[in-house]
Each structure stands twice: as C-alpha cells, then as structure tokens.
Amino acid sequence: MGLGGFLIPERNGASLVYEWWDPEMAKSHGLLDIEEKGQDDRSDAGGSGLLWVKQMLEEHGIDHSVFGTGEARTLGELAEEVQSGACRMMLDAADYKKLVRVVDTVLLRLRSGDGENGRLLVEVEERFPDGRCRSTKWLPGATKDPHENSRQAAERIVREHLGMKVDDIDLVMGGAERFEEDADSPSYPGVRTVYRKEVIDAVLRPGPLGGSALPDFATWTSKTPRGSTKTFQWHTEASAEALGIRLTAAGEQAVSTLVRGPVGLR
C-alpha cells in the first residue's frame, strides 16, 4: 500500500509525483527485479559480455590472444572491468574507429617525514595469483569504482593495497592534482588507454604502522583482495624520479577532449 507522497515542480511547468511504497507494492510493479537483474548482468561478464568485448576488439583490429600472458591481464578481466564500470570503451573522434579504454584512477603521493629524512612510497612490483610478475614503478593507486568519490577510493587503496589502517594516514584532499596520460597499457597490450589520474597527497601519522617497514625504510609487501602481492619501497623524490615515476601534474591540462563517441555493453 502507498504511504503518502509529494510533488516536485519542474522548470518546464510540469510536476513530478513521488510516493512511498511498501515492498509488496514495489514488487508488484517489478521494481525489485532491478536488483536481481543487476546481479545477472554482473555474472554475465563471463558469458555474453565477454563475447561482446572479444568481438569489439576483433572489429577494431586488436589481437587479444596475448591477453593473460606475461604481464597482461585476461580477456575476462577486461570484460569484468567494462561490465562493472571500472573502465569505459570509447571511440576517438580524431582517429576513425580507434578504440580507446578510459580509466579513472586515484594515486597516493604518500610521504613519511620531510626534508632530508622524508620518503615517498612507490609500488615497484606486482605478482599475480598465478605466479606471473610485472615491474610497476608507480605511485600506489587503483581504479576508481563508479560508486566511489575520490576520498573513498583513496581510503580503499590504504586498506586493500597497502594493508594499513585509514587512521594511520592523513589525506590532503584539497590539493589533489588531475591530469591525463595516453598509453598502450601493459595490462591489455594493443589497447590504447587514456588514464584520467587524480593524485592525492597523504602523510603518515607518527606511531606504530604495522607492515609499512618503518622506520628503516625497507622493502615490504601487501596482498590485495584479488590475491595479487604488491611490493613497495620508500624513496626520496630524486630516486623516485630516477625510476621514471611521475610525481606531479605540472604542465598538463586537467581534462582533455581527446575521447569521443562512447561505446557500452549492449
């Protein structure tokens, strides 16, 4: 049964009518089927969703046979990314039929101390559950999930990738830097990827910090929920830059108009 309602006027003169319904009424109108359908769609990443991504890659001349070998992730993982919204497959309007994978990422510029005693945390290696290993050499980070804001993504990186407690770290959200990088991703060879990166400063709070290898700045590892083992090192800014790690967004525009024509799962 209905539990009352209210009106919200629109700018065009119309009004939207809202009512509070109990579960039985919502179910009678098929509204509760949305949750079940979402679960079916997520599981479909291993079925028709995977076949659709495979066909899409082939239509754009991308060889997916190398996925799942060496440092590359599998075709199923790409389908899962597209299905979950972790990445978007789009077309570049400036290059006819050029397929582009667009990924929103959050990176942590995590520091311990300052001055001569200051160090910056760098991820140097990732070992997959099947034993494959790849050199990373970048700031700790992760893909931003569709439902997350930047703070939530940063806190997830702290918990799931670094194996630390959120209370061990101060996040400086006001000074976040944003830029884009265009690259051929080692995760999916042959797939041009645009990384929309947001770099957030973070500082370790004083006190015991579990497995962070302080105060000796030794190499340490952390296991992610997906089963990968990440290896981290503390570096000075100079030694991090010597590894080719980009620390700032200097000279880059925040958001470009590179990508056009979104392509989504049918």
Coordinates of C-alpha atoms in Angstrom, one line a residue, residues 5-256:
G5 CA 3.5 11.2 -1.5
F6 CA 4.7 14.6 -2.6
L7 CA 5.2 16.9 -5.6
I8 CA 8.3 18.4 -7.0
P9 CA 7.8 21.2 -9.7
E10 CA 10.0 21.1 -12.8
R11 CA 11.3 24.2 -14.6
N12 CA 9.1 23.4 -17.7
G13 CA 5.9 23.8 -15.6
A14 CA 5.3 20.0 -15.1
S15 CA 5.5 18.3 -11.7
L16 CA 7.0 15.0 -10.6
V17 CA 4.9 12.9 -8.2
Y18 CA 6.6 10.7 -5.7
E19 CA 5.1 8.2 -3.3
W20 CA 6.4 6.0 -0.6
W21 CA 5.6 2.3 -1.4
D22 CA 6.0 -0.7 0.8
P23 CA 8.0 -3.7 -0.6
E24 CA 4.8 -5.6 -1.7
M25 CA 3.6 -2.7 -3.9
A26 CA 7.1 -2.2 -5.3
K27 CA 7.4 -5.9 -6.1
S28 CA 4.0 -5.9 -7.8
H29 CA 5.3 -3.3 -10.2
G30 CA 8.5 -5.2 -10.9
L31 CA 10.8 -2.6 -9.3
L32 CA 12.6 -5.1 -7.0
D33 CA 13.6 -7.0 -10.1
I34 CA 16.3 -4.4 -10.7
E35 CA 18.5 -5.9 -8.0
E36 CA 18.2 -9.4 -9.4
K37 CA 18.9 -8.1 -12.9
G38 CA 22.0 -6.3 -11.7
Q39 CA 23.3 -9.5 -10.3
D40 CA 22.6 -11.3 -13.6
D41 CA 24.4 -8.6 -15.5
R42 CA 27.5 -8.8 -13.3
S43 CA 27.7 -12.6 -13.7
D44 CA 27.2 -12.1 -17.4
A45 CA 30.8 -10.7 -17.7
G46 CA 31.9 -14.4 -18.1
G47 CA 29.2 -15.0 -20.8
S48 CA 27.8 -12.8 -23.5
G49 CA 29.6 -9.8 -22.1
L50 CA 32.9 -11.5 -22.6
L51 CA 31.9 -12.5 -26.1
W52 CA 30.8 -8.9 -26.9
V53 CA 34.2 -7.5 -25.7
K54 CA 36.0 -10.1 -27.7
Q55 CA 34.1 -9.2 -30.9
M56 CA 34.6 -5.5 -30.3
L57 CA 38.4 -5.9 -30.0
E58 CA 38.4 -8.0 -33.2
E59 CA 36.4 -5.5 -35.1
H60 CA 39.0 -2.8 -34.2
G61 CA 42.0 -5.0 -35.2
I62 CA 43.2 -5.7 -31.7
D63 CA 44.9 -9.1 -31.1
H64 CA 43.5 -10.4 -27.7
S65 CA 45.4 -13.7 -27.9
V66 CA 48.2 -12.2 -25.9
F67 CA 45.9 -11.3 -23.0
G68 CA 46.6 -13.4 -19.9
T69 CA 50.3 -13.9 -20.9
G70 CA 53.4 -12.3 -19.4
E71 CA 52.3 -9.1 -17.6
A72 CA 48.9 -8.9 -19.3
R73 CA 45.6 -9.4 -17.7
T74 CA 43.0 -11.8 -19.2
L75 CA 40.2 -11.1 -21.6
G76 CA 37.7 -12.0 -18.9
E77 CA 39.2 -9.3 -16.6
L78 CA 38.7 -6.7 -19.3
A79 CA 35.1 -7.8 -19.7
E80 CA 34.6 -7.6 -16.0
E81 CA 36.0 -4.0 -15.9
V82 CA 33.6 -2.9 -18.7
Q83 CA 30.7 -4.6 -17.1
S84 CA 31.3 -3.1 -13.7
G85 CA 32.1 0.4 -15.0
A86 CA 35.7 0.3 -13.8
C87 CA 36.6 1.3 -17.4
R88 CA 34.8 2.6 -20.5
M89 CA 35.5 1.6 -24.1
M90 CA 35.1 4.6 -26.3
L91 CA 36.0 5.9 -29.8
D92 CA 38.5 8.6 -30.6
A93 CA 36.7 11.1 -32.9
A94 CA 40.1 12.3 -34.3
D95 CA 41.1 8.8 -35.4
Y96 CA 38.4 6.8 -37.2
K97 CA 37.4 3.6 -35.5
K98 CA 40.3 3.9 -33.0
L99 CA 39.1 2.1 -29.8
V100 CA 40.2 3.7 -26.5
R101 CA 40.0 2.3 -23.0
V102 CA 39.3 5.1 -20.5
V103 CA 40.2 4.5 -16.8
D104 CA 39.7 6.9 -13.9
T105 CA 42.4 6.3 -11.3
V106 CA 43.4 7.7 -7.9
L107 CA 47.1 7.8 -6.9
L108 CA 48.5 8.4 -3.5
R109 CA 51.6 10.6 -3.0
L110 CA 52.2 9.1 0.4
R111 CA 55.1 10.7 2.4
S112 CA 56.8 9.8 5.7
G113 CA 58.6 12.7 7.2
D114 CA 60.1 15.7 5.3
G115 CA 63.4 17.3 4.4
E116 CA 66.4 15.0 4.2
N117 CA 64.5 12.4 6.3
G118 CA 61.5 12.4 4.0
R119 CA 60.5 9.4 1.9
L120 CA 57.8 8.8 -0.7
L121 CA 56.1 5.4 -1.1
V122 CA 56.5 3.7 -4.5
E123 CA 55.0 0.4 -5.8
V124 CA 57.7 -1.4 -7.6
E125 CA 56.3 -4.9 -8.4
E126 CA 53.1 -6.8 -8.6
R127 CA 52.9 -10.6 -8.5
F128 CA 49.7 -12.2 -9.8
P129 CA 48.0 -15.2 -8.1
D130 CA 49.1 -17.5 -10.9
G131 CA 52.8 -16.6 -10.3
R132 CA 53.3 -14.1 -13.1
C133 CA 55.1 -11.0 -12.1
R134 CA 55.4 -7.5 -13.5
S135 CA 57.5 -4.4 -12.7
T136 CA 55.3 -1.5 -11.9
K137 CA 57.3 1.5 -10.6
W138 CA 54.5 3.9 -9.9
L139 CA 52.7 5.6 -7.1
P140 CA 50.3 3.4 -5.1
G141 CA 46.9 3.6 -6.7
A142 CA 43.8 2.0 -8.0
T143 CA 40.9 2.4 -10.5
K144 CA 38.1 4.5 -9.1
D145 CA 34.9 2.4 -8.8
P146 CA 31.8 4.0 -10.3
H147 CA 30.1 4.4 -6.9
E148 CA 33.2 5.9 -5.2
N149 CA 34.3 9.5 -4.7
S150 CA 38.0 10.3 -4.5
R151 CA 38.3 10.0 -0.7
Q152 CA 36.6 6.6 -0.7
A153 CA 38.9 5.4 -3.4
A154 CA 42.0 6.7 -1.5
E155 CA 40.9 5.0 1.7
R156 CA 40.3 1.7 -0.2
I157 CA 43.9 2.0 -1.5
V158 CA 45.2 2.4 2.0
R159 CA 43.2 -0.6 3.3
E160 CA 43.3 -3.1 0.4
H161 CA 46.5 -2.3 -1.4
L162 CA 48.8 -1.0 1.4
G163 CA 47.4 -3.1 4.2
M164 CA 47.3 -0.1 6.5
K165 CA 44.6 1.4 8.6
V166 CA 42.9 4.6 7.3
D167 CA 43.6 6.2 10.7
D168 CA 47.3 5.8 10.1
I169 CA 47.2 8.4 7.3
D170 CA 46.2 12.0 6.8
L171 CA 44.7 12.6 3.3
V172 CA 45.1 16.1 1.9
M173 CA 42.0 16.2 -0.4
G174 CA 42.1 19.9 -1.1
G175 CA 45.4 19.8 -3.1
A176 CA 44.5 17.0 -5.5
E177 CA 46.1 17.3 -9.0
R178 CA 44.4 15.9 -12.1
F179 CA 45.9 15.1 -15.5
E180 CA 45.6 12.6 -18.3
E181 CA 48.1 10.1 -19.7
D182 CA 47.7 8.3 -23.1
A183 CA 49.5 4.9 -23.3
D184 CA 49.4 1.4 -24.5
S185 CA 48.5 -0.4 -21.3
P186 CA 50.7 -3.4 -20.3
S187 CA 47.6 -4.9 -18.8
Y188 CA 45.9 -5.1 -22.2
P189 CA 48.6 -4.9 -25.0
G190 CA 47.4 -3.2 -28.1
V191 CA 44.6 -1.4 -26.4
R192 CA 45.2 2.3 -26.3
T193 CA 44.3 3.5 -22.8
V194 CA 43.7 7.0 -21.5
Y195 CA 44.3 7.3 -17.8
R196 CA 42.4 10.1 -16.1
K197 CA 44.6 10.4 -13.0
E198 CA 43.9 12.2 -9.7
V199 CA 46.9 12.5 -7.4
I200 CA 46.1 12.9 -3.7
D201 CA 48.8 13.9 -1.1
A202 CA 48.9 11.8 2.0
V203 CA 51.1 11.8 5.1
L204 CA 51.8 9.0 7.6
R205 CA 50.9 9.8 11.1
P206 CA 53.6 9.2 13.8
G207 CA 53.3 5.9 15.7
P208 CA 53.5 2.1 15.0
L209 CA 52.4 1.4 11.4
G210 CA 52.3 -2.4 11.1
G211 CA 53.9 -3.7 7.9
S212 CA 55.0 -0.3 6.4
A213 CA 58.7 -1.1 7.0
L214 CA 59.3 2.0 9.1
P215 CA 61.5 3.4 10.5
D216 CA 64.2 1.5 8.4
F217 CA 62.6 2.2 5.0
A218 CA 63.0 -1.4 4.0
T219 CA 61.1 -3.1 1.1
W220 CA 57.8 -4.6 2.1
T221 CA 54.8 -6.4 0.6
S222 CA 51.0 -6.4 0.9
K223 CA 48.4 -8.8 -0.5
T224 CA 45.3 -7.4 -2.2
P225 CA 41.8 -8.9 -2.0
R226 CA 42.2 -10.1 -5.6
G227 CA 45.2 -12.3 -4.5
S228 CA 48.0 -10.2 -6.0
T229 CA 51.0 -9.4 -3.9
K230 CA 52.4 -5.8 -4.3
T231 CA 55.9 -4.8 -3.3
F232 CA 56.6 -1.3 -2.0
Q233 CA 59.7 0.8 -1.4
W234 CA 60.3 4.1 0.3
H235 CA 62.2 6.5 -2.0
T236 CA 63.4 10.1 -1.9
E237 CA 61.8 12.3 -4.6
A238 CA 65.1 12.2 -6.6
S239 CA 65.3 8.4 -6.5
A240 CA 61.7 8.1 -7.4
E241 CA 62.1 10.4 -10.4
A242 CA 65.2 8.4 -11.4
L243 CA 62.9 5.4 -11.7
G244 CA 60.8 7.3 -14.2
I245 CA 57.9 7.8 -11.8
R246 CA 55.8 10.9 -12.5
L247 CA 55.1 12.7 -9.2
T248 CA 53.2 15.8 -10.4
A249 CA 50.8 17.0 -13.0
A250 CA 52.8 20.1 -13.9
G251 CA 52.3 21.3 -17.5
E252 CA 49.2 19.1 -18.1
Q253 CA 45.6 20.2 -18.6
A254 CA 43.1 18.8 -16.2
V255 CA 40.7 17.3 -18.6
S256 CA 41.2 17.0 -22.4

